[in-house]
Coordinates of C-alpha atoms and ligand atoms in Angstrom, one line a residue:
Chain A
M228 CA -13.4 -24.5 20.2
P229 CA -11.5 -20.9 20.5
T230 CA -14.7 -19.5 18.6
D231 CA -13.3 -16.1 20.4
L232 CA -11.2 -16.1 16.9
F233 CA -14.2 -15.6 14.9
R234 CA -14.0 -12.0 16.6
R235 CA -11.0 -12.2 18.5
R236 CA -9.3 -9.1 17.6
L237 CA -12.0 -6.8 18.3
I238 CA -10.9 -6.2 22.1
K239 CA -7.4 -5.9 21.2
G240 CA -8.1 -3.1 18.3
F241 CA -10.1 -1.0 21.1
A242 CA -7.4 -0.2 23.2
C243 CA -5.6 1.5 20.0
I244 CA -8.2 3.9 19.1
G245 CA -6.4 6.9 20.5
A246 CA -3.7 6.6 18.2
G247 CA -5.5 6.1 15.1
A248 CA -6.7 9.6 15.7
A249 CA -2.8 11.1 15.5
V250 CA -3.0 14.4 13.4
L251 CA -0.2 14.6 11.4
P252 CA 1.5 17.9 10.5
C253 CA 1.2 19.1 7.1
C254 CA 4.1 21.1 5.3
L255 CA 2.6 21.2 2.0
S256 CA 0.6 24.3 1.0
H257 CA -1.4 24.4 -2.0
A258 CA 1.4 25.7 -4.3
S259 CA 2.6 22.3 -4.6
Y260 CA -0.6 21.0 -6.2
A261 CA 0.7 23.1 -9.4
A262 CA 3.8 21.5 -9.0
G263 CA 2.4 18.0 -8.7
T264 CA 0.1 18.0 -11.5
G265 CA 1.4 20.8 -13.8
A266 CA -2.3 22.0 -13.9
K267 CA -3.9 25.1 -11.7
F268 CA -6.5 24.2 -9.8
A269 CA -9.3 26.4 -11.7
L270 CA -12.6 27.1 -10.7
K271 CA -14.9 27.2 -14.1
E272 CA -18.0 29.5 -13.4
V273 CA -21.0 27.4 -15.3
A274 CA -23.6 29.6 -14.1
D275 CA -23.8 32.7 -12.4
G276 CA -22.4 32.5 -9.2
V277 CA -22.0 28.5 -9.7
Y278 CA -18.4 27.3 -9.9
A279 CA -16.9 23.8 -10.7
F280 CA -13.6 22.5 -10.9
G281 CA -13.3 19.3 -13.4
G282 CA -11.4 16.2 -12.1
V283 CA -9.6 13.7 -14.4
N284 CA -10.7 10.4 -15.2
E285 CA -7.7 8.4 -13.1
L286 CA -7.1 6.7 -10.0
M287 CA -6.2 8.6 -7.0
T288 CA -2.5 8.9 -7.2
D289 CA 0.5 10.8 -5.9
A290 CA 0.6 13.0 -9.1
N291 CA -2.8 13.9 -9.8
Q292 CA -3.1 14.7 -5.7
G293 CA -6.4 12.9 -5.5
A294 CA -8.2 15.4 -7.4
I295 CA -10.3 12.7 -9.6
C296 CA -13.8 14.2 -8.8
N297 CA -15.9 17.2 -9.6
V298 CA -16.1 19.9 -6.7
G299 CA -18.3 23.0 -6.9
L300 CA -19.5 26.0 -5.1
V301 CA -22.4 28.0 -5.0
V302 CA -22.0 31.8 -3.8
G303 CA -25.0 33.5 -2.3
D304 CA -25.4 37.0 -1.1
E305 CA -23.9 36.4 2.5
A306 CA -22.0 33.1 2.0
A307 CA -21.2 30.3 -0.4
A308 CA -21.3 26.5 0.2
A309 CA -18.8 23.9 -1.4
V310 CA -20.2 20.7 -3.0
D311 CA -17.2 17.9 -2.0
S312 CA -13.8 18.7 -0.5
G313 CA -11.5 16.8 -3.0
G314 CA -9.4 13.8 -2.6
S315 CA -6.7 15.3 -0.3
M316 CA -5.8 18.2 1.7
V317 CA -3.5 19.1 -1.0
E318 CA -6.6 19.6 -3.2
A319 CA -8.7 20.8 -0.6
R320 CA -6.3 23.8 0.5
A321 CA -6.1 24.6 -3.2
F322 CA -9.8 24.8 -3.8
L323 CA -10.2 26.9 -0.7
A324 CA -7.4 29.2 -2.4
A325 CA -9.5 29.3 -5.4
I326 CA -12.8 30.0 -3.6
K327 CA -11.2 33.1 -2.3
E328 CA -10.1 34.2 -5.7
V329 CA -13.7 34.2 -6.7
T330 CA -15.9 35.3 -3.6
D331 CA -15.0 37.1 -0.4
K332 CA -17.9 35.3 1.2
P333 CA -17.5 32.8 3.9
V334 CA -17.6 29.1 3.0
R335 CA -20.6 28.8 5.5
Y336 CA -21.5 24.9 4.7
L337 CA -19.4 21.9 2.8
V338 CA -22.1 19.4 1.3
N339 CA -20.9 15.8 0.9
T340 CA -22.2 13.8 -1.6
H341 CA -21.3 10.6 -0.1
M342 CA -19.0 8.8 1.6
H343 CA -16.2 8.1 -1.0
P344 CA -12.5 9.5 -0.6
D345 CA -11.8 11.4 -3.4
H346 CA -15.0 13.4 -2.2
I347 CA -14.5 13.6 1.4
F348 CA -10.5 13.5 1.9
G349 CA -10.5 17.4 2.2
N350 CA -13.3 17.4 4.9
A351 CA -10.9 18.5 7.6
A352 CA -9.6 21.7 5.7
F353 CA -13.3 22.8 5.7
R354 CA -13.8 22.0 9.2
D355 CA -10.8 23.9 10.1
I356 CA -12.1 26.9 8.8
G357 CA -15.4 26.6 10.7
A358 CA -17.7 25.4 7.7
T359 CA -21.1 22.9 8.3
I360 CA -20.2 19.8 6.8
V361 CA -23.7 18.1 5.6
G362 CA -24.1 14.7 4.7
H363 CA -27.1 12.2 4.1
R364 CA -28.4 10.7 7.2
N365 CA -26.4 7.4 6.3
L366 CA -23.2 8.8 5.9
P367 CA -21.7 9.0 9.4
R368 CA -22.6 5.4 9.7
A369 CA -20.9 4.7 6.4
L370 CA -18.1 6.5 7.4
A371 CA -17.6 4.8 10.9
A372 CA -17.9 1.3 9.1
R373 CA -15.3 2.4 6.1
G374 CA -13.0 5.5 7.9
D375 CA -10.0 3.4 9.2
F376 CA -10.3 1.2 6.1
Y377 CA -9.8 4.1 3.6
L378 CA -7.0 5.4 5.4
Q379 CA -5.1 2.3 5.4
S380 CA -5.9 1.3 2.0
Y381 CA -5.4 5.0 0.3
H382 CA -2.1 4.8 2.1
R383 CA -0.7 2.4 -0.1
Q384 CA -2.3 3.9 -3.2
I385 CA -1.4 7.3 -2.9
G386 CA 1.7 7.4 -0.7
D387 CA 2.8 9.4 2.7
A388 CA 3.1 12.9 1.5
L389 CA -0.4 13.1 0.0
M390 CA -1.9 11.1 3.2
Q391 CA -0.7 14.1 5.3
G392 CA -3.5 15.6 7.4
I393 CA -6.2 13.6 6.0
E394 CA -8.8 12.7 8.6
I395 CA -12.2 11.0 8.3
V396 CA -14.2 13.9 9.2
P397 CA -18.1 13.2 9.4
P398 CA -21.0 15.6 8.6
T399 CA -22.5 17.7 11.8
Q400 CA -25.7 18.1 9.8
T401 CA -27.7 15.3 8.4
V402 CA -30.3 15.5 5.6
D403 CA -33.3 12.5 5.8
D404 CA -34.9 13.8 2.8
R405 CA -34.7 17.2 2.0
L406 CA -33.0 20.3 3.5
E407 CA -32.3 23.7 1.7
L408 CA -29.0 25.8 2.4
D409 CA -29.8 29.4 3.1
L410 CA -26.8 31.6 1.4
G411 CA -28.6 34.6 1.8
G412 CA -31.0 35.7 -1.0
R413 CA -30.3 32.1 -2.8
K414 CA -31.1 28.6 -1.4
L415 CA -29.4 25.4 -2.2
E416 CA -31.9 22.5 -2.1
L417 CA -30.4 19.2 -1.0
R418 CA -31.7 15.7 -1.6
A419 CA -31.1 12.7 0.1
W420 CA -31.6 9.5 -2.4
K421 CA -32.3 6.0 -1.6
A422 CA -29.2 3.5 -2.3
A423 CA -27.7 3.6 -5.4
H424 CA -24.3 4.6 -6.3
T425 CA -23.7 4.1 -2.0
D426 CA -26.4 4.3 0.5
N427 CA -25.8 7.6 1.1
D428 CA -26.1 9.8 -2.0
L429 CA -27.0 13.4 -1.8
T430 CA -27.6 15.8 -4.3
A431 CA -27.8 19.7 -4.6
Y432 CA -29.7 21.9 -6.7
D433 CA -29.7 25.9 -7.3
P434 CA -32.9 26.9 -8.4
A435 CA -31.5 30.4 -9.7
T436 CA -29.6 28.9 -12.6
R437 CA -31.2 25.1 -12.3
T438 CA -27.6 23.6 -12.0
F439 CA -27.7 20.2 -10.6
F440 CA -24.7 19.1 -8.4
A441 CA -25.4 15.1 -9.0
G442 CA -22.5 13.7 -7.3
D443 CA -21.7 10.2 -8.2
L444 CA -25.3 9.6 -9.2
V445 CA -24.1 10.6 -12.8
F446 CA -20.9 9.3 -14.0
M447 CA -20.0 10.4 -17.4
G448 CA -16.9 9.0 -19.4
H449 CA -15.3 7.4 -15.9
L450 CA -16.9 4.1 -15.4
P451 CA -20.1 4.1 -13.1
T452 CA -18.7 2.5 -9.6
L453 CA -21.2 0.6 -7.7
D454 CA -21.0 0.9 -3.7
G455 CA -24.7 0.8 -3.1
S456 CA -27.5 -0.9 -5.0
L457 CA -27.4 -1.4 -8.8
L458 CA -31.3 -2.0 -8.8
G459 CA -31.7 1.0 -6.5
W460 CA -29.7 3.3 -9.0
M461 CA -31.8 2.1 -12.1
R462 CA -35.1 2.7 -10.3
Q463 CA -34.2 6.1 -9.5
L464 CA -32.9 7.2 -12.8
D465 CA -36.4 8.4 -14.1
E466 CA -36.7 10.4 -10.9
L467 CA -33.4 12.1 -11.5
A468 CA -34.3 12.5 -15.0
A469 CA -37.3 14.4 -13.9
I470 CA -35.3 17.2 -12.1
D471 CA -35.8 20.5 -13.9
A472 CA -32.2 21.4 -14.6
A473 CA -30.5 22.9 -17.4
V474 CA -27.1 21.6 -16.7
T475 CA -25.5 18.9 -14.4
V476 CA -22.3 18.8 -12.6
P477 CA -21.7 15.2 -12.5
G478 CA -19.3 13.6 -9.8
H479 CA -16.9 12.6 -12.3
G480 CA -17.5 13.9 -16.4
P481 CA -17.7 17.1 -18.2
V482 CA -18.5 20.1 -16.4
P483 CA -21.2 21.3 -16.9
S484 CA -22.8 18.9 -18.9
A485 CA -26.6 18.9 -20.5
W486 CA -29.2 17.3 -18.8
P487 CA -30.8 14.9 -18.6
Q488 CA -28.6 13.3 -21.6
A489 CA -25.9 13.4 -18.9
L490 CA -27.9 9.9 -17.5
E491 CA -27.8 8.2 -21.1
D492 CA -24.5 6.4 -20.6
E493 CA -24.7 5.0 -17.3
R494 CA -28.5 4.0 -17.6
R495 CA -27.4 2.0 -20.9
Y496 CA -24.3 0.4 -18.9
F497 CA -26.3 -1.0 -16.5
E498 CA -28.7 -2.2 -18.4
V499 CA -26.0 -4.4 -20.2
L500 CA -24.4 -5.2 -16.9
A501 CA -27.6 -6.0 -15.4
G502 CA -29.1 -8.3 -18.5
D503 CA -25.8 -10.4 -18.6
L504 CA -25.7 -11.1 -14.8
R505 CA -29.0 -11.9 -14.9
K506 CA -28.6 -14.6 -17.8
A507 CA -25.6 -15.9 -15.8
I508 CA -27.3 -16.0 -12.6
A509 CA -30.4 -18.2 -14.4
D510 CA -27.9 -20.6 -16.1
G511 CA -26.0 -21.1 -12.4
V512 CA -22.8 -19.6 -13.3
P513 CA -21.1 -18.9 -10.0
L514 CA -20.3 -15.5 -9.2
D515 CA -16.2 -16.2 -10.1
K516 CA -17.1 -17.0 -13.4
A517 CA -19.8 -14.8 -14.2
V518 CA -18.1 -11.6 -13.5
Q519 CA -15.5 -11.9 -16.1
T520 CA -17.5 -11.3 -19.2
A521 CA -20.8 -9.4 -17.7
G522 CA -20.5 -5.9 -19.2
L523 CA -17.9 -6.5 -21.6
G524 CA -19.7 -5.1 -24.3
E525 CA -19.7 -1.7 -22.7
R526 CA -15.7 -2.0 -22.6
G527 CA -14.9 0.5 -25.3
N528 CA -17.2 2.9 -24.0
W529 CA -15.5 3.9 -20.8
A530 CA -12.5 5.2 -19.0
L531 CA -11.1 3.0 -15.7
F532 CA -13.5 -0.1 -17.5
D533 CA -10.9 -2.5 -16.4
D534 CA -10.2 -1.0 -12.9
Y535 CA -13.9 -1.4 -11.9
N536 CA -16.4 -3.4 -13.8
G537 CA -15.5 -6.3 -12.2
R538 CA -16.1 -5.0 -9.1
N539 CA -19.1 -3.5 -10.4
A540 CA -20.3 -7.3 -11.7
T541 CA -19.4 -9.1 -8.3
A542 CA -21.4 -6.5 -6.3
A543 CA -24.0 -6.5 -8.7
Y544 CA -24.4 -10.4 -9.0
A545 CA -24.9 -10.7 -5.1
E546 CA -27.5 -8.1 -5.7
L547 CA -29.2 -9.7 -8.5
E548 CA -29.2 -13.3 -7.0
W549 CA -32.1 -12.2 -4.5
E550 CA -34.4 -11.1 -7.6
Chain B
M285 CA 11.7 6.1 7.5
K286 CA 11.0 8.6 10.4
S287 CA 7.6 9.6 8.5
Q288 CA 6.8 6.0 7.3
A289 CA 7.1 5.2 11.3
L290 CA 4.2 8.0 12.1
T291 CA 2.0 7.3 9.4
N292 CA 2.0 3.8 10.4
R293 CA 0.4 5.0 13.7
R294 CA -2.7 5.1 11.9
W295 CA -2.7 1.5 11.1
F296 CA -3.5 1.3 14.9
S297 CA -6.9 1.5 14.4
P298 CA -9.7 -1.0 15.6
I299 CA -9.9 -2.8 12.6
S300 CA -6.5 -3.0 11.6
Y301 CA -4.2 -4.3 14.6
S302 CA -3.3 -7.3 12.8
L303 CA -2.3 -5.0 9.7
A304 CA -0.2 -3.0 12.0
I305 CA 2.2 -5.6 12.6
A306 CA 2.7 -6.2 9.2
A307 CA 3.0 -2.6 8.1
V308 CA 5.6 -2.4 10.8
A309 CA 7.6 -5.3 9.6
F310 CA 7.5 -3.9 5.8
A311 CA 8.6 -0.7 6.8
L312 CA 11.6 -1.9 9.0
L313 CA 12.5 -4.4 6.3
G314 CA 12.5 -1.4 3.8
G315 CA 10.6 -3.3 1.2
S316 CA 9.4 -0.4 -1.7
T317 CA 8.8 -2.2 -5.0
D318 CA 5.9 -4.0 -5.5
I319 CA 7.1 -7.6 -5.7
A320 CA 8.8 -7.0 -2.7
G321 CA 6.0 -5.7 -1.0
A322 CA 4.0 -8.6 -2.1
Q323 CA 6.6 -11.2 -0.6
Q324 CA 7.0 -9.3 2.6
T325 CA 3.1 -9.1 2.7
M326 CA 3.0 -13.0 2.4
A327 CA 5.6 -13.4 5.0
S328 CA 3.9 -10.9 7.2
S329 CA 0.7 -13.0 6.7
D330 CA 2.5 -16.4 7.7
K331 CA 3.7 -14.3 10.9
I332 CA 0.4 -13.8 11.6
W333 CA -0.7 -17.1 11.4
A334 CA 1.9 -18.2 13.2
S335 CA 0.8 -16.2 16.1
F336 CA -2.7 -17.8 16.4
K337 CA -2.4 -21.4 14.7
G338 CA -2.0 -23.0 18.4
D339 CA -5.3 -21.0 19.8
V340 CA -7.2 -22.9 16.9
F341 CA -5.2 -26.4 16.8
G342 CA -3.0 -26.3 19.9
E343 CA 0.4 -28.3 19.1
R344 CA -1.2 -30.8 16.5
Q345 CA 0.9 -31.1 13.4
I346 CA -0.7 -29.9 10.4
I347 CA 0.7 -31.1 7.0
S348 CA 0.7 -29.0 3.7
D349 CA -0.2 -29.3 0.2
T350 CA -0.8 -33.0 0.1
G351 CA -3.8 -32.4 -2.4
L352 CA -6.6 -33.7 0.0
V353 CA -7.6 -30.3 -0.3
R354 CA -7.9 -27.4 -2.1
I355 CA -8.7 -23.7 -2.3
E356 CA -9.3 -21.1 -5.3
A357 CA -9.7 -17.7 -5.0
P358 CA -9.2 -14.7 -7.1
K359 CA -5.3 -13.5 -7.0
R360 CA -6.6 -9.9 -6.5
A361 CA -10.3 -9.2 -5.0
Q362 CA -12.6 -7.5 -7.1
D363 CA -14.4 -6.6 -4.4
A364 CA -13.0 -6.8 -0.7
A365 CA -16.5 -7.0 0.6
L366 CA -17.1 -10.2 -1.6
V367 CA -14.3 -12.6 -2.5
P368 CA -15.5 -15.5 -3.6
V369 CA -13.8 -18.7 -2.4
D370 CA -14.0 -22.5 -3.3
I371 CA -12.7 -25.2 -1.3
Y372 CA -12.5 -28.5 -3.0
I373 CA -11.9 -32.1 -1.4
D374 CA -10.5 -35.2 -2.8
P375 CA -12.4 -38.3 -1.8
A376 CA -9.7 -40.7 -3.0
K377 CA -6.9 -39.2 -1.1
A378 CA -9.2 -39.1 2.5
P379 CA -10.3 -43.0 2.6
D380 CA -11.4 -42.3 6.2
G381 CA -13.4 -39.2 5.2
V382 CA -12.8 -35.4 6.0
K383 CA -14.9 -34.2 9.2
A384 CA -14.0 -30.4 9.0
V385 CA -12.7 -27.9 7.1
T386 CA -11.8 -24.9 8.6
L387 CA -11.5 -21.4 6.6
I388 CA -8.7 -18.9 7.9
I389 CA -8.1 -15.2 6.5
D390 CA -4.6 -14.2 8.5
V391 CA -4.8 -10.7 8.3
N392 CA -8.5 -10.2 9.0
P393 CA -9.5 -8.9 12.2
A394 CA -11.2 -12.4 13.0
P395 CA -9.0 -14.6 11.1
L396 CA -11.1 -17.7 11.6
A397 CA -13.6 -17.2 9.0
A398 CA -15.8 -20.5 9.4
T399 CA -15.3 -24.3 10.4
F400 CA -17.2 -26.1 8.2
T401 CA -18.2 -29.7 9.6
L402 CA -19.3 -31.9 7.1
G403 CA -21.8 -35.0 7.7
K404 CA -20.9 -38.4 7.6
D405 CA -21.2 -39.9 4.2
A406 CA -22.9 -36.6 3.0
G407 CA -20.2 -36.9 0.4
V408 CA -19.5 -32.9 0.6
T409 CA -16.5 -32.8 -2.0
H410 CA -16.7 -28.8 -2.9
I411 CA -18.0 -25.7 -0.5
S412 CA -18.1 -22.4 -1.8
T413 CA -18.8 -18.9 -0.3
R414 CA -18.0 -15.5 0.2
V415 CA -15.2 -13.9 2.3
R416 CA -14.4 -10.4 3.3
V417 CA -10.6 -9.7 3.1
N418 CA -9.4 -6.8 4.7
D419 CA -5.8 -6.5 3.3
Y420 CA -3.1 -9.1 1.3
S421 CA -3.4 -12.2 3.2
W422 CA -3.1 -15.9 2.8
L423 CA -6.3 -17.7 2.7
R424 CA -5.9 -21.2 4.3
A425 CA -8.4 -24.2 4.2
I426 CA -7.7 -26.8 6.8
A427 CA -9.3 -30.2 6.4
E428 CA -9.2 -32.6 9.4
T429 CA -10.0 -36.2 8.3
G430 CA -12.1 -39.0 10.0
S431 CA -8.6 -40.3 11.8
G432 CA -7.8 -36.7 12.9
Q433 CA -5.1 -35.8 10.0
L434 CA -4.7 -31.8 9.7
H435 CA -4.1 -31.0 5.9
M436 CA -3.6 -27.4 4.8
T437 CA -3.7 -25.5 1.6
Q438 CA -3.4 -21.9 0.9
T439 CA -3.9 -19.4 -1.8
F440 CA -2.7 -15.5 -1.3
V441 CA -5.5 -12.7 -2.2
K442 CA -4.6 -9.3 -2.5
A443 CA -7.6 -7.4 -1.3
S444 CA -8.4 -4.6 -4.1
G445 CA -8.3 -1.4 -1.6
G446 CA -9.2 1.7 -2.9
C447 CA -13.1 2.6 -2.2
S448 CA -13.9 -1.1 -2.2
A449 CA -14.1 -1.4 1.7
P450 CA -15.3 -4.6 3.5
A451 CA -18.3 -3.1 4.9
V452 CA -22.1 -3.6 4.3
K453 CA -23.4 -1.7 1.3
N454 CA -27.0 -1.3 1.9
T455 CA -27.3 -1.4 5.4
D456 CA -31.3 -0.6 5.5
E457 CA -31.9 -3.5 2.9
A458 CA -30.0 -5.7 5.0
M459 CA -31.8 -5.0 8.1
A460 CA -35.0 -5.0 6.7
S461 CA -34.8 -8.4 4.9
M462 CA -33.0 -10.3 7.6
G463 CA -33.4 -13.9 8.1
K464 CA -35.2 -14.2 4.5
M465 CA -33.4 -17.6 2.9
K466 CA -33.2 -18.8 -0.9
L467 CA -32.5 -22.4 -1.7
R468 CA -31.0 -22.8 -5.7
Q469 CA -31.0 -26.4 -6.4
F470 CA -28.7 -27.2 -9.8
P471 CA -29.1 -29.9 -12.0
E472 CA -26.5 -32.6 -12.3
P473 CA -25.6 -35.3 -15.1
A474 CA -28.6 -37.7 -15.1
M475 CA -28.0 -40.6 -13.3
S476 CA -26.0 -39.2 -10.8
Q477 CA -26.6 -39.0 -6.8
V478 CA -24.8 -35.8 -6.7
Q479 CA -26.9 -32.8 -6.1
E480 CA -25.5 -29.2 -6.3
L481 CA -27.5 -26.5 -3.9
Q482 CA -26.9 -22.9 -3.1
L483 CA -27.9 -21.6 0.3
M484 CA -28.5 -17.9 0.8
I485 CA -29.5 -16.2 4.0
R486 CA -29.9 -12.4 4.2
H487 CA -28.2 -10.9 7.0
P488 CA -25.7 -8.0 7.6
N489 CA -23.4 -10.0 9.3
N490 CA -21.9 -6.9 10.4
S491 CA -18.4 -6.4 11.9
G492 CA -19.0 -4.5 15.0
F493 CA -16.3 -1.8 14.2
Q494 CA -19.1 0.8 13.7
R495 CA -19.5 3.4 16.1
D496 CA -23.2 4.5 16.5
P497 CA -22.9 8.2 15.4
I498 CA -25.0 9.3 18.6
T499 CA -23.6 7.4 21.3
Q500 CA -20.2 6.9 20.0
Y501 CA -20.3 3.6 21.3
F502 CA -19.4 0.7 19.4
I503 CA -22.3 -1.3 17.9
P504 CA -22.0 -4.9 19.1
A505 CA -20.8 -7.3 16.0
H506 CA -23.6 -9.1 14.6
F507 CA -23.5 -12.2 12.3
V508 CA -24.6 -15.7 11.8
Q509 CA -22.8 -17.6 14.2
K510 CA -24.4 -21.3 13.5
L511 CA -26.0 -22.7 10.5
S512 CA -26.9 -26.5 9.9
I513 CA -28.3 -27.7 6.6
S514 CA -29.4 -31.6 6.8
Q515 CA -31.9 -33.9 4.5
D516 CA -34.5 -34.9 6.8
D517 CA -32.4 -34.9 10.2
K518 CA -29.1 -36.0 8.6
L519 CA -26.4 -33.6 8.7
I520 CA -25.1 -32.4 5.0
L521 CA -23.2 -29.9 6.5
A522 CA -22.7 -27.3 9.4
M523 CA -21.1 -24.1 9.7
E524 CA -19.7 -21.9 12.6
G525 CA -18.9 -18.5 11.4
G526 CA -17.6 -14.9 12.3
I527 CA -17.4 -11.5 10.9
S528 CA -15.1 -12.6 7.8
I529 CA -18.1 -14.2 6.2
S530 CA -19.5 -11.9 3.8
E531 CA -22.7 -9.7 4.1
D532 CA -25.8 -12.4 3.1
P533 CA -24.0 -15.6 3.8
N534 CA -24.0 -17.7 0.7
F535 CA -23.0 -21.4 0.2
R536 CA -22.9 -23.4 -2.6
F537 CA -22.0 -27.2 -2.2
D538 CA -22.6 -30.6 -3.6
F539 CA -23.5 -33.8 -1.9
K540 CA -25.1 -37.3 -2.1
A541 CA -28.8 -37.0 -1.9
N542 CA -29.8 -39.7 0.4
G543 CA -33.4 -40.1 -1.2
P544 CA -35.9 -37.6 -1.8
G545 CA -36.2 -36.1 2.0
E546 CA -36.5 -32.6 2.5
I547 CA -33.7 -30.1 2.9
K548 CA -34.2 -28.4 6.1
V549 CA -31.8 -25.1 7.3
E550 CA -31.3 -23.6 10.6
A551 CA -29.5 -20.5 11.2
T552 CA -28.4 -18.6 14.7
D553 CA -27.2 -15.2 14.7
T554 CA -25.6 -13.5 17.7
D555 CA -28.5 -11.8 19.1
G556 CA -30.3 -15.4 19.3
K557 CA -32.3 -15.1 16.5
V558 CA -33.1 -18.5 15.0
F559 CA -33.9 -18.6 11.0
Q560 CA -35.3 -21.7 9.9
D561 CA -36.8 -22.8 6.5
Q562 CA -37.1 -26.1 4.2
W563 CA -37.4 -27.3 0.7
P564 CA -38.5 -30.4 -1.1
L565 CA -35.5 -31.5 -3.0
E566 CA -36.0 -31.5 -6.9
A567 CA -35.5 -35.4 -7.8
A568 CA -33.1 -34.3 -10.6
G569 CA -30.3 -36.8 -10.3
L570 CA -33.0 -39.5 -8.8
Ligands
ZN838 ZN1 -18.2 7.8 -5.1

C-alpha cells in the first residue's frame, strides 16, 4: 500500500522553498493607483490626528487595486501607527504617499488586524520603510499555514500586474492579550481577541479620541466573512459593544461609524444564520443541502451576499454540529 | 509570456509543487479565457493523475463510468477547507460486492485522500465526508469489487480560492478538544434494516506545511491515519486517510445493522495516539 501518497508531495515541495521567495521587481508607482480606480487614495480625518481610508464593497480585482478594506492611521507627537497595509503593493504605496501628505512623523508601527490578504498584502511596503509590524500571537502561525495558498489563489483573481511585489510578511512583534504602542504623547491600545472572524483578530483603540479600529470584527454593508469561529464571534459581541468608543473604523463599511450601533447588522445576520443551521442540523439535513438555504433571509441586506454566504454557512455548519 | 513565467515561479512553494506543473502547462498553452482555463485545468489534473496512478494501482486496468460507483461534490467549492463529497455504490451493479473505495484529489499535495475498506456484507452504499481541495481538480472515486475489478468515476471541483484557504480555522480549539468523538444516528424508514450514521472526530488533521514561527522548522503533519468502525467485532467501514481529509474528520454512511450490537470506533493518528469510543445502536428500524 503506497501510504506515502497520503503526504507524498511534501518532500518534493521542500526542495522548492527558495524559489517561492523570489522577489519580483515592481514598476508600478502609486500614481497608477488613480489610473486604475479613477479615484485618488484619500485619507479622511475621522478625529483629531486619526485618519482612515474607506475601501469599496467588492471582491479584490485588478480594477480596484485590492483596495477593498478600510485602513487607518493614528499620529502621535513623535511617530505614527498605520492600521493594516491594504490589498496590494500599489495600494500600500498610495497609502504611504497619502500619509506623507498629512504628517511628517515616521510610521513606526504597522498594526495587522488579521491574516486576510486585503489587510496584509501591502506589508512589504511598510517593512521596507522600517516599520515594526505588530499582530496577534496567532498571526504568524496563520500566515505560515495560508501564505502560499493566498499567493496562488489571488494570482488568479487579481492578475500578474497587481501581484507584483506582494510578499507574505509576518509580524515581528506579537500581542498575547494587550499591548500599548507609544506614539509620543499618545498611546494606541491593542487588544487580541479569541477566535471570531479569524483566530488572529486584533483591534486598536485610541483613547484620546475614543476611536476604535475594529478590523474585520465589524462588517457593515459588506457581508461578514467567517474564517474563525461563529460562536466565538457571537460570544464576544457584548464584550466588543462594551468598548468605550465614540466611533469605529470597521474593517469593511462606512468610515467612521457610530459605536456600538455598528454591531447591530452583523449580530442579526449571525443569529439568522446560526438559527437556520441549528434547525437543519437537528433535522439531519446534510451540509451540502443545508448551506444552500441557510441565512437566505438576510440576502437583501448585504453586498457580496452570494459571494460569501455559502462559505460562511459551510464553516458555521461544521462548527455548530458539535454543539 | 516572460512575466507570466516569472510569476509562475511563485507557484513552486511547499504547498503546490503539482500546481506549479499545472500552471506552467496552462501558461505554455496560452489559455486565457475562463472556459479555456477550466478545460486546461481539467487536462492538467488528468496529467497529474496519470503521473501517480501507477503508484496507487500499479498496472491494473481501471474501467470508467460504469455506474457501479458515483461521486458528487459541489462544482464550485464554497470553502476550500471543507468540501463535502458523497460516494454512492450501486449494489445491483456489483454482484460480488465492493471491497474498497479510494478517493483521489489530483492536485492536492497529498492526492490520495482516503481509502475506505467496506466490511463484508455490511451493506455500505453511501459514504459522505469532507475534504480539502487546493485548486481546480478532479475528485475521483475508484471502487474495487470483490473479484478485483476497478471502477472509476470523477467530478470536477473548482476550489473557491480567495481568502478561503484549506487550513485549520481555529487551531487552539482543535488541539484542545482533540480526540473527542460524536456519533449521530438518523432514523430510517420503519421495517428497514438500513441504518445511517455520522461519525465526527475532533482533530486538526493538519497539513504539515506550517513552519514553526520561532524555529522555522516545519511542524510535522499530524492527522488521523487509521479509523475503523465496527458493530461488535464485525467491520462496517475502515479508513486509511491523509491530510486531504478536512479538520474534524466527519463520515456519514449507511449500513445494514446486524442485530442490536454496539457501534465501536477506533482511530489512530500520526503521533500514535489512539482514540476509542462506543455507542449503543438506537434500534430505529429493527
Ligand atoms: Zn478579513
